[in-house]
Coordinates of C-alpha atoms in Angstrom, one line a residue:
X197 CA 135.6 138.2 82.9
X198 CA 138.5 139.4 80.6
X199 CA 136.8 140.6 77.4
X200 CA 139.7 140.9 74.8
X201 CA 143.0 139.8 73.7
X202 CA 144.4 143.3 74.5
X203 CA 143.1 143.1 78.3
X204 CA 144.3 139.5 78.7
X205 CA 147.8 140.2 77.6
X206 CA 148.4 142.6 80.3
X207 CA 146.0 141.7 83.1
X208 CA 147.3 138.2 83.4
X209 CA 150.3 139.9 85.3
X210 CA 147.7 141.2 87.8
X211 CA 146.6 137.8 88.2
X212 CA 150.2 136.3 88.6
X213 CA 152.8 139.2 89.2
X214 CA 155.7 137.1 89.7
X215 CA 155.3 135.8 86.0
X216 CA 156.3 139.4 84.9
X217 CA 159.6 139.3 87.1
X218 CA 160.2 135.8 85.7
X219 CA 159.9 136.7 82.1
X220 CA 162.3 139.6 82.6
X221 CA 164.8 137.2 84.0
X222 CA 164.5 134.2 82.0
X223 CA 163.2 135.6 78.6
X224 CA 164.8 138.8 78.4
X225 CA 168.0 138.2 80.7
X226 CA 167.4 141.3 82.6
X227 CA 168.9 140.9 86.1
X228 CA 165.8 142.2 87.9
X229 CA 166.2 141.6 91.7
X230 CA 163.9 139.1 93.2
X231 CA 160.7 140.8 94.6
X232 CA 159.7 140.6 98.2
X233 CA 156.3 141.8 97.7
X234 CA 154.3 143.2 94.3
X235 CA 151.4 145.4 94.5
X236 CA 148.9 146.6 91.8
X237 CA 148.8 150.3 91.6
X238 CA 146.1 152.7 90.2
X239 CA 146.6 152.9 86.3
X240 CA 145.1 156.3 85.9
X241 CA 147.5 158.8 85.0
X242 CA 145.2 161.6 84.3
X243 CA 146.3 165.3 85.2
X244 CA 144.3 168.1 86.7
X245 CA 143.5 169.1 83.2
X246 CA 140.9 167.0 81.5
X247 CA 143.6 164.8 79.5
X248 CA 142.9 161.3 80.1
X249 CA 145.8 158.8 80.2
X250 CA 146.1 155.3 81.4
X251 CA 148.5 152.6 81.4
X252 CA 147.4 149.0 81.0
X253 CA 148.7 147.4 84.1
X254 CA 150.9 149.1 86.7
X255 CA 152.8 147.1 89.6
X256 CA 155.3 148.1 92.4
X257 CA 157.7 145.6 93.2
X258 CA 159.6 145.8 96.5
X259 CA 163.1 144.3 96.3
X260 CA 166.3 144.3 98.5
X261 CA 167.8 146.5 95.9
X262 CA 164.9 149.2 96.2
X263 CA 161.4 149.8 94.7
X264 CA 160.5 149.6 91.1
X265 CA 157.4 150.5 89.0
X266 CA 156.6 147.8 86.3
X267 CA 154.7 149.6 83.5
X268 CA 152.9 146.8 81.3
X269 CA 151.6 147.8 77.9
X270 CA 149.7 145.4 75.7
X271 CA 150.3 146.3 72.0
X272 CA 148.5 144.8 69.2
X273 CA 150.0 147.0 66.3
X274 CA 152.3 149.5 65.4
X275 CA 151.3 153.0 67.0
X276 CA 153.7 156.0 66.7
X277 CA 151.6 158.0 69.1
X278 CA 153.4 155.7 71.7
X279 CA 156.6 157.6 70.9
X280 CA 155.1 160.6 72.9
X281 CA 152.9 158.5 75.4
X282 CA 155.2 156.1 76.9
X283 CA 158.0 158.6 77.8
X284 CA 155.2 160.5 79.4
X285 CA 154.0 157.6 81.5
X286 CA 157.6 156.9 82.8
X287 CA 158.3 160.6 83.7
X288 CA 154.9 161.1 85.3
X289 CA 155.2 157.8 87.3
X290 CA 158.7 158.7 88.5
X291 CA 157.5 162.1 89.9
X292 CA 154.4 160.8 91.4
X293 CA 156.0 157.8 93.3
X294 CA 159.7 158.5 93.2
X295 CA 160.5 154.8 92.2
X296 CA 162.3 153.8 89.2
X297 CA 159.9 152.9 86.4
X298 CA 160.5 150.1 83.9
X299 CA 158.3 149.7 80.5
X300 CA 157.4 146.2 79.4
X301 CA 155.5 145.7 76.2
X302 CA 153.9 142.4 75.4
X303 CA 152.5 141.5 72.0
X304 CA 151.4 138.7 69.8
X305 CA 152.9 140.3 66.8
X306 CA 156.6 139.7 65.6
X307 CA 156.5 142.9 63.6
X308 CA 155.0 145.0 66.4
X309 CA 157.7 143.5 68.8
X310 CA 160.5 144.7 66.4
X311 CA 159.0 148.1 66.4
X312 CA 158.3 148.3 70.2
X313 CA 161.8 147.2 71.0
X314 CA 163.3 150.3 69.2
X315 CA 164.6 152.9 71.6
X316 CA 162.7 156.3 71.8
X317 CA 165.1 159.0 71.8
X318 CA 164.0 162.5 72.3
X319 CA 166.4 165.6 71.5
X320 CA 168.9 166.0 68.8
X321 CA 171.6 163.5 67.7
X322 CA 174.6 163.2 69.8
X323 CA 172.7 164.6 72.7
X324 CA 169.5 163.0 73.7
X325 CA 167.6 164.6 76.4
X326 CA 165.5 161.3 77.1
X327 CA 165.9 157.8 75.8
X328 CA 163.2 155.2 76.5
X329 CA 164.0 151.4 76.0
X330 CA 161.1 149.4 76.3
X331 CA 161.4 145.6 77.4
X332 CA 159.4 143.5 74.8
X333 CA 157.7 140.2 75.4
X334 CA 156.6 138.6 72.2
X335 CA 156.6 135.4 69.9
X336 CA 160.3 135.9 69.0
X337 CA 161.7 135.4 72.6
X338 CA 159.0 133.9 74.8
X339 CA 159.7 130.4 74.4
X340 CA 157.6 128.0 72.9
X341 CA 156.4 125.4 75.3
X342 CA 154.8 122.4 73.4
X343 CA 156.2 119.6 75.8
X344 CA 154.0 118.4 78.6
X345 CA 156.8 117.9 81.0
X346 CA 157.9 121.6 80.4
X347 CA 154.4 122.9 81.0
X348 CA 154.1 121.0 84.2
X349 CA 157.5 122.3 85.6
X350 CA 156.3 126.0 84.8
X351 CA 152.5 126.4 84.3
X352 CA 152.4 130.3 84.2
X353 CA 155.2 130.5 81.5
X354 CA 153.4 127.8 79.7
X355 CA 150.2 130.1 79.8
X356 CA 152.3 133.1 78.5
X357 CA 153.6 130.9 75.6
X358 CA 150.0 130.1 74.6
X359 CA 149.1 133.7 74.9
X360 CA 152.0 135.1 72.7
X361 CA 152.2 132.1 70.2
X362 CA 148.5 131.8 69.7
X363 CA 148.8 132.4 66.1
X364 CA 151.7 130.2 65.4
X365 CA 151.7 126.7 63.6
X366 CA 152.4 124.9 66.6
X367 CA 149.5 126.3 68.7
X368 CA 147.9 122.8 68.9
X369 CA 150.8 121.3 70.7
X370 CA 151.2 124.4 72.8
X371 CA 147.5 124.3 73.9
X372 CA 147.6 120.4 74.5
X373 CA 150.7 120.8 76.7
X374 CA 149.3 123.8 78.6
X375 CA 146.3 121.4 79.7
X376 CA 148.9 119.2 81.4
X377 CA 150.5 122.2 83.0
X378 CA 147.2 123.4 84.4
X379 CA 146.8 120.1 86.3
X380 CA 149.6 121.2 88.6
X381 CA 147.7 124.4 89.8
X382 CA 144.7 124.7 92.2
X383 CA 141.5 124.7 90.4
X384 CA 140.6 128.5 90.9
X385 CA 144.1 129.3 89.5
X386 CA 143.8 127.3 86.6
X387 CA 140.3 128.4 85.8
X388 CA 141.5 131.9 85.7
X389 CA 144.4 131.1 83.2
X390 CA 141.8 129.3 81.0
X391 CA 140.0 132.5 80.7
X392 CA 143.1 134.6 80.0
X393 CA 144.3 132.1 77.2
X394 CA 140.6 132.1 75.7
X395 CA 140.6 135.8 75.5
X396 CA 144.0 136.0 73.7
X397 CA 143.3 133.5 71.0
X398 CA 142.0 135.7 68.2
X399 CA 142.4 132.9 65.7
X400 CA 139.1 131.1 65.3
X401 CA 140.6 127.7 64.8
X402 CA 143.0 128.1 67.8
X403 CA 140.1 129.2 69.8
X404 CA 138.0 126.0 68.8
X405 CA 141.0 124.0 69.7
X406 CA 141.3 125.4 73.1
X407 CA 137.6 125.1 73.8
X408 CA 137.5 121.5 72.6
X409 CA 140.3 120.8 75.1
X410 CA 138.6 122.5 77.9
X411 CA 135.4 120.8 77.6
X412 CA 137.3 117.6 78.8
X413 CA 138.7 119.3 82.0
X414 CA 137.6 119.9 85.4
X415 CA 138.2 123.8 84.9
X416 CA 136.0 124.4 82.1
X417 CA 132.6 124.4 84.1
X418 CA 134.2 126.4 87.0
X419 CA 134.4 129.5 84.8
X420 CA 132.6 131.9 82.9
X421 CA 134.2 130.8 79.6
X422 CA 131.9 127.7 80.0
X423 CA 128.8 129.9 80.3
X424 CA 130.0 132.0 77.3
X425 CA 130.3 128.7 75.2
X426 CA 126.8 127.6 76.4
X427 CA 125.4 130.9 75.4
X428 CA 126.9 130.8 72.0
X429 CA 125.1 127.4 71.6
X430 CA 121.9 128.9 72.6
X431 CA 122.3 131.9 70.4
X432 CA 123.1 129.4 67.5
X433 CA 120.0 127.5 68.3
X434 CA 118.0 130.7 68.3
X435 CA 119.5 131.8 65.0
X436 CA 118.6 128.3 63.6
X437 CA 115.1 128.8 65.2
X438 CA 114.4 132.1 63.4
X439 CA 115.7 130.6 60.1
X440 CA 114.1 127.1 60.3
X441 CA 111.6 127.1 63.1
X442 CA 112.0 127.2 66.8
X443 CA 111.9 123.3 67.2
X444 CA 114.7 123.1 64.8
X445 CA 116.7 125.6 66.7
X446 CA 116.1 124.0 70.0
X447 CA 117.2 120.6 68.5
X448 CA 120.4 122.2 67.3
X449 CA 121.0 123.1 70.9
X450 CA 120.4 119.7 72.3
X451 CA 122.5 118.1 69.6
X452 CA 125.4 120.3 70.6
X453 CA 125.3 119.2 74.3
X454 CA 124.9 115.5 73.3
X455 CA 128.2 115.8 71.1
X456 CA 129.9 117.7 74.1
X457 CA 128.9 114.8 76.5
X458 CA 130.3 112.2 74.1
X459 CA 133.5 114.1 73.7
X460 CA 134.1 114.5 77.2
X461 CA 133.6 110.8 78.0
X462 CA 135.9 109.8 75.0
X463 CA 138.8 112.3 76.0
X464 CA 138.6 110.6 79.5
X465 CA 138.6 107.1 78.2
X466 CA 135.2 106.4 79.5
X467 CA 133.4 103.7 77.1
X468 CA 129.9 104.7 76.0
X469 CA 127.5 101.8 75.5
X470 CA 124.7 101.9 73.0
X471 CA 122.3 102.1 75.8
X472 CA 124.0 105.2 77.2
X473 CA 124.2 106.7 73.7
X474 CA 120.6 105.9 73.1
X475 CA 119.4 107.4 76.4
X476 CA 121.3 110.7 75.8
X477 CA 120.0 110.9 72.3
X478 CA 116.5 110.6 73.3
X479 CA 116.7 113.3 75.9
X480 CA 114.8 116.5 74.9
X481 CA 115.6 118.5 78.0
X482 CA 118.4 121.1 77.7
X483 CA 119.0 121.6 81.4
X484 CA 119.3 118.0 81.9
X485 CA 121.8 117.5 79.0
X486 CA 123.8 120.4 80.5
X487 CA 124.0 118.6 83.9
X488 CA 125.0 115.4 82.0
X489 CA 127.9 117.2 80.4
X490 CA 129.1 118.5 83.8
X491 CA 128.7 115.1 85.4
X492 CA 130.7 113.7 82.4
X493 CA 133.8 115.4 83.8
X494 CA 134.0 113.0 87.0
X495 CA 132.0 109.8 86.3
X496 CA 134.1 106.5 86.1
X497 CA 131.3 104.8 84.1
X498 CA 129.0 106.3 81.6
X499 CA 126.1 104.9 83.4
X500 CA 126.7 107.0 86.3
X501 CA 125.5 110.0 84.3
X502 CA 122.0 109.0 85.2
X503 CA 122.5 108.1 88.8
X504 CA 120.6 110.9 90.3
X505 CA 117.6 110.1 88.3

């Protein structure tokens, strides 16, 4: 499971390598040739001496015009040490693979993007021995996709939009459109993208919007994010149990699941009768409530929740 925003921002290109070349061509207007094949390489750049150096993601792209190395770095903030490490990465990789390397930096911060896009020049003015020009993907050049039709036309780019604009004022519209875009993908790919977006959303409000949207989709319960949300609910119940007594904590967990069931049904336009609401409200079994929450994703009638009883 992707554990942080930093990891998600670069590992998405391991899941969807063509998204990277598409971003180079369509976002940065870089005439990168169409790859015939893309393969992930070992990211370890450690030398014989005990100095450990690792890039975030390293891909090899085979094209009709040659073989290229795509070095992807996820950057959360300005870090002047990169002035030395990024040129080292490129020189080392060229020496090791004898392929032309290109450095791509992805960030959620406009300030970091402006910093990263400045060329790194080593040498003296007028005669630089080495110049590094990073290609930067960030909120200032990745398009905002807040329209369902656009998201359906290009779901991976809609994912990248959500990942880079997760702190912006239009995040709700972006995430709602992305849900529509995910419907165009196979369930496993959609579930993986759900995780990447969830990991990238560092703003608590944006993350809650995303998880509320996901509880009403078929992808949510296919992925570890669902278990993480349920575990958070259980932990919340345990915490309340420590503070207010065990039974109060358990009831908090049950109530959370009841609300999830009703929210899923409402989002799918399935009417909830008083009888169904009363039956769910009376249930004291956490496992049963969890099973009903998963069943709510597919039933056509709310009464079908209880069909297996």
